[in-house]
């Protein structure tokens, strides 16, 4: 199975974190569904042109979170992700991005009203583009 994960070797963010973040998002959002057999560590590392150790760490971290399960001799599969986990992930991910945006706005002395206006304009523009 091909997994739509892209790594940026020029990023300051470690490769394992880039892969882990994207794979977690694909699982929790339901793009990769429960029971899906993931590529072997070696195969995935080859696809991404990165170290086997990097992919092993990603799989181990996501298994500790309960998002993956490994069956000896069979492979690594996506575990069941409850609706609560999906909602929590969405809120956490979007919340962090918005918190960062507010921090930037405050650092350049935007008022609360200005930030709300900018936010609403962006939301309207982005959702209009999808229609």
Short mmCIF file of N, CA and C in Angstrom, two decimals:
data_model
loop_
_atom_site.label_atom_id
_atom_site.label_comp_id
_atom_site.label_asym_id
_atom_site.label_seq_id
_atom_site.Cartn_x
_atom_site.Cartn_y
_atom_site.Cartn_z
N UNK A 1 0.84 -1.19 0.00
CA UNK A 1 0.00 0.00 0.00
C UNK A 1 0.88 1.25 0.00
N UNK A 2 0.54 2.19 -0.86
CA UNK A 2 1.25 3.46 -0.88
C UNK A 2 0.61 4.39 0.14
N UNK A 3 1.45 5.02 0.96
CA UNK A 3 0.95 5.93 1.99
C UNK A 3 1.39 7.35 1.61
N UNK A 4 0.44 8.29 1.51
CA UNK A 4 0.77 9.65 1.07
C UNK A 4 1.49 10.48 2.14
N UNK A 5 2.72 10.12 2.42
CA UNK A 5 3.55 10.84 3.37
C UNK A 5 4.71 11.46 2.59
N UNK A 6 4.95 12.72 2.84
CA UNK A 6 6.05 13.40 2.16
C UNK A 6 6.99 13.97 3.21
N UNK A 7 8.28 13.79 2.97
CA UNK A 7 9.25 14.33 3.91
C UNK A 7 10.03 15.46 3.25
N UNK A 8 10.42 16.41 4.06
CA UNK A 8 11.20 17.55 3.61
C UNK A 8 12.56 17.47 4.28
N UNK A 9 13.56 17.10 3.53
CA UNK A 9 14.90 16.94 4.10
C UNK A 9 15.52 18.27 4.50
N UNK A 10 14.96 19.37 4.01
CA UNK A 10 15.48 20.70 4.34
C UNK A 10 14.84 21.29 5.60
N UNK A 11 13.85 20.59 6.13
CA UNK A 11 13.14 21.07 7.32
C UNK A 11 13.99 20.85 8.57
N UNK A 12 13.82 21.74 9.53
CA UNK A 12 14.50 21.59 10.82
C UNK A 12 13.85 20.48 11.64
N UNK A 13 12.63 20.12 11.29
CA UNK A 13 11.89 19.07 12.00
C UNK A 13 12.50 17.71 11.64
N UNK A 14 12.79 16.87 12.64
CA UNK A 14 13.38 15.55 12.36
C UNK A 14 12.49 14.72 11.43
N UNK A 15 13.11 13.87 10.61
CA UNK A 15 12.36 13.05 9.66
C UNK A 15 11.32 12.17 10.37
N UNK A 16 11.72 11.53 11.48
CA UNK A 16 10.78 10.63 12.15
C UNK A 16 9.54 11.40 12.59
N UNK A 17 9.73 12.66 13.01
CA UNK A 17 8.58 13.46 13.48
C UNK A 17 7.69 13.84 12.31
N UNK A 18 8.28 14.18 11.17
CA UNK A 18 7.49 14.51 9.98
C UNK A 18 6.63 13.31 9.57
N UNK A 19 7.25 12.13 9.54
CA UNK A 19 6.54 10.91 9.13
C UNK A 19 5.47 10.56 10.16
N UNK A 20 5.83 10.60 11.43
CA UNK A 20 4.91 10.24 12.50
C UNK A 20 3.69 11.15 12.52
N UNK A 21 3.90 12.44 12.39
CA UNK A 21 2.81 13.42 12.41
C UNK A 21 1.84 13.17 11.25
N UNK A 22 2.39 12.96 10.06
CA UNK A 22 1.53 12.74 8.89
C UNK A 22 0.79 11.41 8.97
N UNK A 23 1.49 10.36 9.39
CA UNK A 23 0.85 9.05 9.49
C UNK A 23 -0.24 9.06 10.56
N UNK A 24 0.02 9.70 11.69
CA UNK A 24 -0.98 9.82 12.76
C UNK A 24 -2.23 10.53 12.23
N UNK A 25 -2.01 11.61 11.50
CA UNK A 25 -3.12 12.38 10.94
C UNK A 25 -3.94 11.53 9.96
N UNK A 26 -3.26 10.76 9.12
CA UNK A 26 -3.96 9.91 8.15
C UNK A 26 -4.80 8.84 8.85
N UNK A 27 -4.29 8.31 9.95
CA UNK A 27 -5.01 7.28 10.70
C UNK A 27 -6.19 7.88 11.44
N UNK A 28 -5.95 8.94 12.18
CA UNK A 28 -7.01 9.51 13.02
C UNK A 28 -8.12 10.14 12.17
N UNK A 29 -7.76 10.70 11.03
CA UNK A 29 -8.77 11.29 10.16
C UNK A 29 -9.56 10.24 9.39
N UNK A 30 -9.11 8.99 9.43
CA UNK A 30 -9.83 7.92 8.74
C UNK A 30 -9.42 7.71 7.31
N UNK A 31 -8.41 8.45 6.83
CA UNK A 31 -7.93 8.25 5.46
C UNK A 31 -7.36 6.84 5.32
N UNK A 32 -6.61 6.41 6.35
CA UNK A 32 -6.15 5.02 6.42
C UNK A 32 -7.02 4.37 7.49
N UNK A 33 -7.81 3.41 7.09
CA UNK A 33 -8.85 2.86 7.97
C UNK A 33 -8.37 1.70 8.84
N UNK A 34 -9.16 1.43 9.85
CA UNK A 34 -8.88 0.33 10.78
C UNK A 34 -8.68 -0.97 10.01
N UNK A 35 -7.67 -1.72 10.41
CA UNK A 35 -7.40 -3.01 9.79
C UNK A 35 -6.49 -2.96 8.59
N UNK A 36 -6.18 -1.77 8.12
CA UNK A 36 -5.30 -1.64 6.95
C UNK A 36 -3.91 -2.14 7.29
N UNK A 37 -3.37 -2.98 6.42
CA UNK A 37 -2.01 -3.48 6.57
C UNK A 37 -1.06 -2.44 6.01
N UNK A 38 -0.15 -1.97 6.85
CA UNK A 38 0.83 -0.98 6.42
C UNK A 38 2.01 -1.69 5.76
N UNK A 39 2.78 -0.94 4.96
CA UNK A 39 3.97 -1.55 4.36
C UNK A 39 4.94 -2.00 5.46
N UNK A 40 5.77 -2.96 5.13
CA UNK A 40 6.79 -3.36 6.09
C UNK A 40 7.69 -2.17 6.37
N UNK A 41 8.40 -2.24 7.48
CA UNK A 41 9.32 -1.15 7.84
C UNK A 41 10.32 -0.92 6.72
N UNK A 42 10.87 -2.00 6.20
CA UNK A 42 11.87 -1.91 5.14
C UNK A 42 11.29 -1.29 3.86
N UNK A 43 10.10 -1.74 3.50
CA UNK A 43 9.44 -1.24 2.29
C UNK A 43 9.11 0.26 2.42
N UNK A 44 8.55 0.65 3.57
CA UNK A 44 8.17 2.05 3.79
C UNK A 44 9.41 2.94 3.80
N UNK A 45 10.47 2.47 4.44
CA UNK A 45 11.73 3.22 4.47
C UNK A 45 12.26 3.39 3.05
N UNK A 46 12.15 2.35 2.24
CA UNK A 46 12.59 2.44 0.84
C UNK A 46 11.76 3.44 0.05
N UNK A 47 10.44 3.42 0.26
CA UNK A 47 9.56 4.37 -0.43
C UNK A 47 9.91 5.82 -0.07
N UNK A 48 10.23 6.04 1.22
CA UNK A 48 10.52 7.39 1.71
C UNK A 48 11.99 7.78 1.55
N UNK A 49 12.80 6.79 1.16
CA UNK A 49 14.25 7.02 1.04
C UNK A 49 14.84 7.51 2.35
N UNK A 50 14.50 6.79 3.41
CA UNK A 50 15.04 7.11 4.74
C UNK A 50 15.48 5.83 5.42
N UNK A 51 15.98 5.95 6.59
CA UNK A 51 16.51 4.82 7.35
C UNK A 51 15.40 3.91 7.87
N UNK A 52 15.70 2.62 7.91
CA UNK A 52 14.80 1.64 8.51
C UNK A 52 14.58 1.98 9.98
N UNK A 53 15.61 2.46 10.64
CA UNK A 53 15.53 2.83 12.05
C UNK A 53 14.50 3.94 12.26
N UNK A 54 14.44 4.88 11.32
CA UNK A 54 13.48 5.99 11.40
C UNK A 54 12.05 5.46 11.36
N UNK A 55 11.76 4.60 10.39
CA UNK A 55 10.41 4.06 10.25
C UNK A 55 10.08 3.15 11.43
N UNK A 56 11.04 2.37 11.90
CA UNK A 56 10.80 1.51 13.07
C UNK A 56 10.37 2.36 14.26
N UNK A 57 11.04 3.49 14.45
CA UNK A 57 10.69 4.38 15.57
C UNK A 57 9.27 4.92 15.42
N UNK A 58 8.90 5.30 14.20
CA UNK A 58 7.54 5.81 13.95
C UNK A 58 6.51 4.73 14.28
N UNK A 59 6.71 3.53 13.77
CA UNK A 59 5.77 2.44 14.03
C UNK A 59 5.69 2.15 15.53
N UNK A 60 6.83 2.12 16.21
CA UNK A 60 6.83 1.85 17.65
C UNK A 60 6.09 2.93 18.43
N UNK A 61 6.34 4.20 18.09
CA UNK A 61 5.67 5.30 18.77
C UNK A 61 4.16 5.24 18.57
N UNK A 62 3.72 4.98 17.34
CA UNK A 62 2.29 4.93 17.06
C UNK A 62 1.65 3.67 17.66
N UNK A 63 2.43 2.62 17.81
CA UNK A 63 1.92 1.43 18.48
C UNK A 63 1.72 1.71 19.97
N UNK A 64 2.65 2.45 20.58
CA UNK A 64 2.51 2.82 22.00
C UNK A 64 1.27 3.69 22.22
N UNK A 65 0.94 4.51 21.22
CA UNK A 65 -0.25 5.36 21.32
C UNK A 65 -1.53 4.56 21.09
N UNK A 66 -1.39 3.34 20.60
CA UNK A 66 -2.56 2.50 20.34
C UNK A 66 -3.12 2.66 18.95
N UNK A 67 -2.42 3.37 18.07
CA UNK A 67 -2.91 3.58 16.71
C UNK A 67 -2.54 2.44 15.78
N UNK A 68 -1.48 1.71 16.11
CA UNK A 68 -1.03 0.58 15.30
C UNK A 68 -0.92 -0.64 16.18
N UNK A 69 -0.98 -1.81 15.55
CA UNK A 69 -0.68 -3.06 16.25
C UNK A 69 0.12 -3.94 15.29
N UNK A 70 1.08 -4.64 15.86
CA UNK A 70 1.94 -5.50 15.05
C UNK A 70 1.69 -6.94 15.43
N UNK A 71 1.52 -7.78 14.41
CA UNK A 71 1.38 -9.22 14.61
C UNK A 71 2.62 -9.87 14.03
N UNK A 72 3.34 -10.59 14.87
CA UNK A 72 4.56 -11.24 14.45
C UNK A 72 4.30 -12.12 13.23
N UNK A 73 5.08 -11.91 12.18
CA UNK A 73 4.97 -12.72 10.97
C UNK A 73 3.87 -12.29 10.03
N UNK A 74 3.01 -11.37 10.46
CA UNK A 74 1.89 -10.93 9.62
C UNK A 74 2.06 -9.48 9.16
N UNK A 75 2.46 -8.61 10.08
CA UNK A 75 2.68 -7.21 9.71
C UNK A 75 2.11 -6.24 10.71
N UNK A 76 2.10 -4.98 10.31
CA UNK A 76 1.61 -3.90 11.16
C UNK A 76 0.30 -3.38 10.59
N UNK A 77 -0.71 -3.30 11.45
CA UNK A 77 -2.05 -2.91 11.06
C UNK A 77 -2.51 -1.67 11.81
N UNK A 78 -3.45 -0.95 11.20
CA UNK A 78 -4.07 0.20 11.86
C UNK A 78 -5.09 -0.32 12.87
N UNK A 79 -5.03 0.19 14.08
CA UNK A 79 -5.95 -0.19 15.15
C UNK A 79 -7.24 0.62 15.05
N UNK A 80 -8.20 0.25 15.88
CA UNK A 80 -9.46 1.00 15.97
C UNK A 80 -9.20 2.36 16.61
N UNK A 81 -9.71 3.39 15.98
CA UNK A 81 -9.60 4.74 16.54
C UNK A 81 -11.02 5.21 16.85
N UNK A 82 -11.29 5.44 18.12
CA UNK A 82 -12.63 5.87 18.52
C UNK A 82 -12.94 7.30 18.09
N UNK A 83 -14.22 7.61 18.04
CA UNK A 83 -14.65 8.96 17.66
C UNK A 83 -14.08 10.01 18.61
N UNK A 84 -13.98 9.66 19.89
CA UNK A 84 -13.44 10.60 20.87
C UNK A 84 -12.01 10.97 20.56
N UNK A 85 -11.21 9.99 20.13
CA UNK A 85 -9.82 10.25 19.77
C UNK A 85 -9.73 11.15 18.55
N UNK A 86 -10.63 10.91 17.59
CA UNK A 86 -10.63 11.75 16.38
C UNK A 86 -10.94 13.20 16.73
N UNK A 87 -11.97 13.38 17.55
CA UNK A 87 -12.36 14.74 17.94
C UNK A 87 -11.27 15.42 18.75
N UNK A 88 -10.67 14.68 19.66
CA UNK A 88 -9.59 15.23 20.47
C UNK A 88 -8.41 15.64 19.60
N UNK A 89 -8.07 14.81 18.62
CA UNK A 89 -6.96 15.12 17.73
C UNK A 89 -7.25 16.38 16.91
N UNK A 90 -8.47 16.46 16.37
CA UNK A 90 -8.85 17.65 15.60
C UNK A 90 -8.73 18.91 16.45
N UNK A 91 -9.33 18.87 17.63
CA UNK A 91 -9.31 20.04 18.51
C UNK A 91 -7.88 20.42 18.90
N UNK A 92 -7.08 19.42 19.21
CA UNK A 92 -5.71 19.67 19.62
C UNK A 92 -4.89 20.26 18.48
N UNK A 93 -5.00 19.66 17.29
CA UNK A 93 -4.22 20.11 16.14
C UNK A 93 -4.61 21.51 15.70
N UNK A 94 -5.91 21.74 15.55
CA UNK A 94 -6.38 23.06 15.12
C UNK A 94 -6.13 24.09 16.23
N UNK A 95 -6.33 23.68 17.47
CA UNK A 95 -6.10 24.58 18.60
C UNK A 95 -4.66 25.07 18.65
N UNK A 96 -3.71 24.17 18.44
CA UNK A 96 -2.29 24.57 18.44
C UNK A 96 -2.00 25.56 17.32
N UNK A 97 -2.55 25.30 16.13
CA UNK A 97 -2.32 26.21 15.01
C UNK A 97 -2.92 27.58 15.28
N UNK A 98 -4.13 27.61 15.82
CA UNK A 98 -4.78 28.89 16.12
C UNK A 98 -4.07 29.63 17.25
N UNK A 99 -3.60 28.88 18.24
CA UNK A 99 -2.87 29.50 19.33
C UNK A 99 -1.61 30.18 18.81
N UNK A 100 -0.93 29.52 17.90
CA UNK A 100 0.27 30.09 17.29
C UNK A 100 -0.08 31.35 16.50
N UNK A 101 -1.19 31.29 15.75
CA UNK A 101 -1.61 32.45 14.96
C UNK A 101 -1.95 33.63 15.87
N UNK A 102 -2.63 33.36 16.99
CA UNK A 102 -2.97 34.43 17.93
C UNK A 102 -1.70 35.02 18.53
N UNK A 103 -0.75 34.17 18.88
CA UNK A 103 0.52 34.67 19.42
C UNK A 103 1.22 35.59 18.43
N UNK A 104 1.21 35.22 17.16
CA UNK A 104 1.82 36.07 16.13
C UNK A 104 1.06 37.38 16.01
N UNK A 105 -0.27 37.29 15.98
CA UNK A 105 -1.09 38.49 15.90
C UNK A 105 -0.84 39.45 17.05
N UNK A 106 -0.77 38.89 18.25
CA UNK A 106 -0.52 39.74 19.43
C UNK A 106 0.88 40.35 19.37
N UNK A 107 1.85 39.61 18.84
CA UNK A 107 3.22 40.13 18.78
C UNK A 107 3.34 41.32 17.84
N UNK A 108 2.41 41.40 16.88
CA UNK A 108 2.43 42.56 15.97
C UNK A 108 1.29 43.53 16.28
N UNK A 109 0.75 43.39 17.49
CA UNK A 109 -0.24 44.32 18.06
C UNK A 109 -1.58 44.34 17.33
N UNK A 110 -2.05 43.17 16.91
CA UNK A 110 -3.40 43.08 16.37
C UNK A 110 -4.37 43.01 17.55
N UNK A 111 -5.49 43.66 17.39
CA UNK A 111 -6.52 43.58 18.44
C UNK A 111 -7.29 42.27 18.27
N UNK A 112 -8.07 41.94 19.29
CA UNK A 112 -8.91 40.74 19.23
C UNK A 112 -9.87 40.83 18.05
N UNK A 113 -10.47 42.00 17.85
CA UNK A 113 -11.41 42.17 16.74
C UNK A 113 -10.72 42.00 15.40
N UNK A 114 -9.50 42.54 15.27
CA UNK A 114 -8.76 42.38 14.02
C UNK A 114 -8.46 40.90 13.73
N UNK A 115 -8.06 40.18 14.77
CA UNK A 115 -7.75 38.76 14.60
C UNK A 115 -9.00 37.97 14.21
N UNK A 116 -10.12 38.27 14.86
CA UNK A 116 -11.36 37.58 14.53
C UNK A 116 -11.77 37.86 13.08
N UNK A 117 -11.62 39.12 12.65
CA UNK A 117 -11.97 39.50 11.29
C UNK A 117 -11.08 38.75 10.28
N UNK A 118 -9.79 38.72 10.53
CA UNK A 118 -8.86 38.02 9.65
C UNK A 118 -9.21 36.54 9.59
N UNK A 119 -9.47 35.95 10.75
CA UNK A 119 -9.82 34.54 10.81
C UNK A 119 -11.07 34.24 9.99
N UNK A 120 -12.11 35.04 10.18
CA UNK A 120 -13.37 34.81 9.45
C UNK A 120 -13.20 35.00 7.95
N UNK A 121 -12.38 35.97 7.54
CA UNK A 121 -12.13 36.16 6.11
C UNK A 121 -11.43 34.94 5.51
N UNK A 122 -10.48 34.39 6.24
CA UNK A 122 -9.77 33.21 5.75
C UNK A 122 -10.70 32.00 5.69
N UNK A 123 -11.50 31.81 6.73
CA UNK A 123 -12.44 30.69 6.73
C UNK A 123 -13.40 30.81 5.55
N UNK A 124 -13.98 31.99 5.36
CA UNK A 124 -14.91 32.19 4.25
C UNK A 124 -14.24 31.91 2.90
N UNK A 125 -13.04 32.43 2.71
CA UNK A 125 -12.33 32.24 1.44
C UNK A 125 -12.00 30.77 1.20
N UNK A 126 -11.53 30.08 2.22
CA UNK A 126 -11.14 28.67 2.07
C UNK A 126 -12.35 27.77 1.80
N UNK A 127 -13.45 28.02 2.50
CA UNK A 127 -14.63 27.17 2.30
C UNK A 127 -15.37 27.52 1.01
N UNK A 128 -15.27 28.75 0.58
CA UNK A 128 -15.86 29.16 -0.69
C UNK A 128 -15.12 28.47 -1.83
N UNK A 129 -13.80 28.34 -1.72
CA UNK A 129 -12.98 27.72 -2.76
C UNK A 129 -13.33 26.24 -2.94
N UNK A 130 -13.86 25.58 -1.90
CA UNK A 130 -14.19 24.17 -1.99
C UNK A 130 -15.54 23.92 -2.65
N UNK A 131 -16.36 24.94 -2.73
CA UNK A 131 -17.72 24.77 -3.27
C UNK A 131 -17.72 24.72 -4.77
#
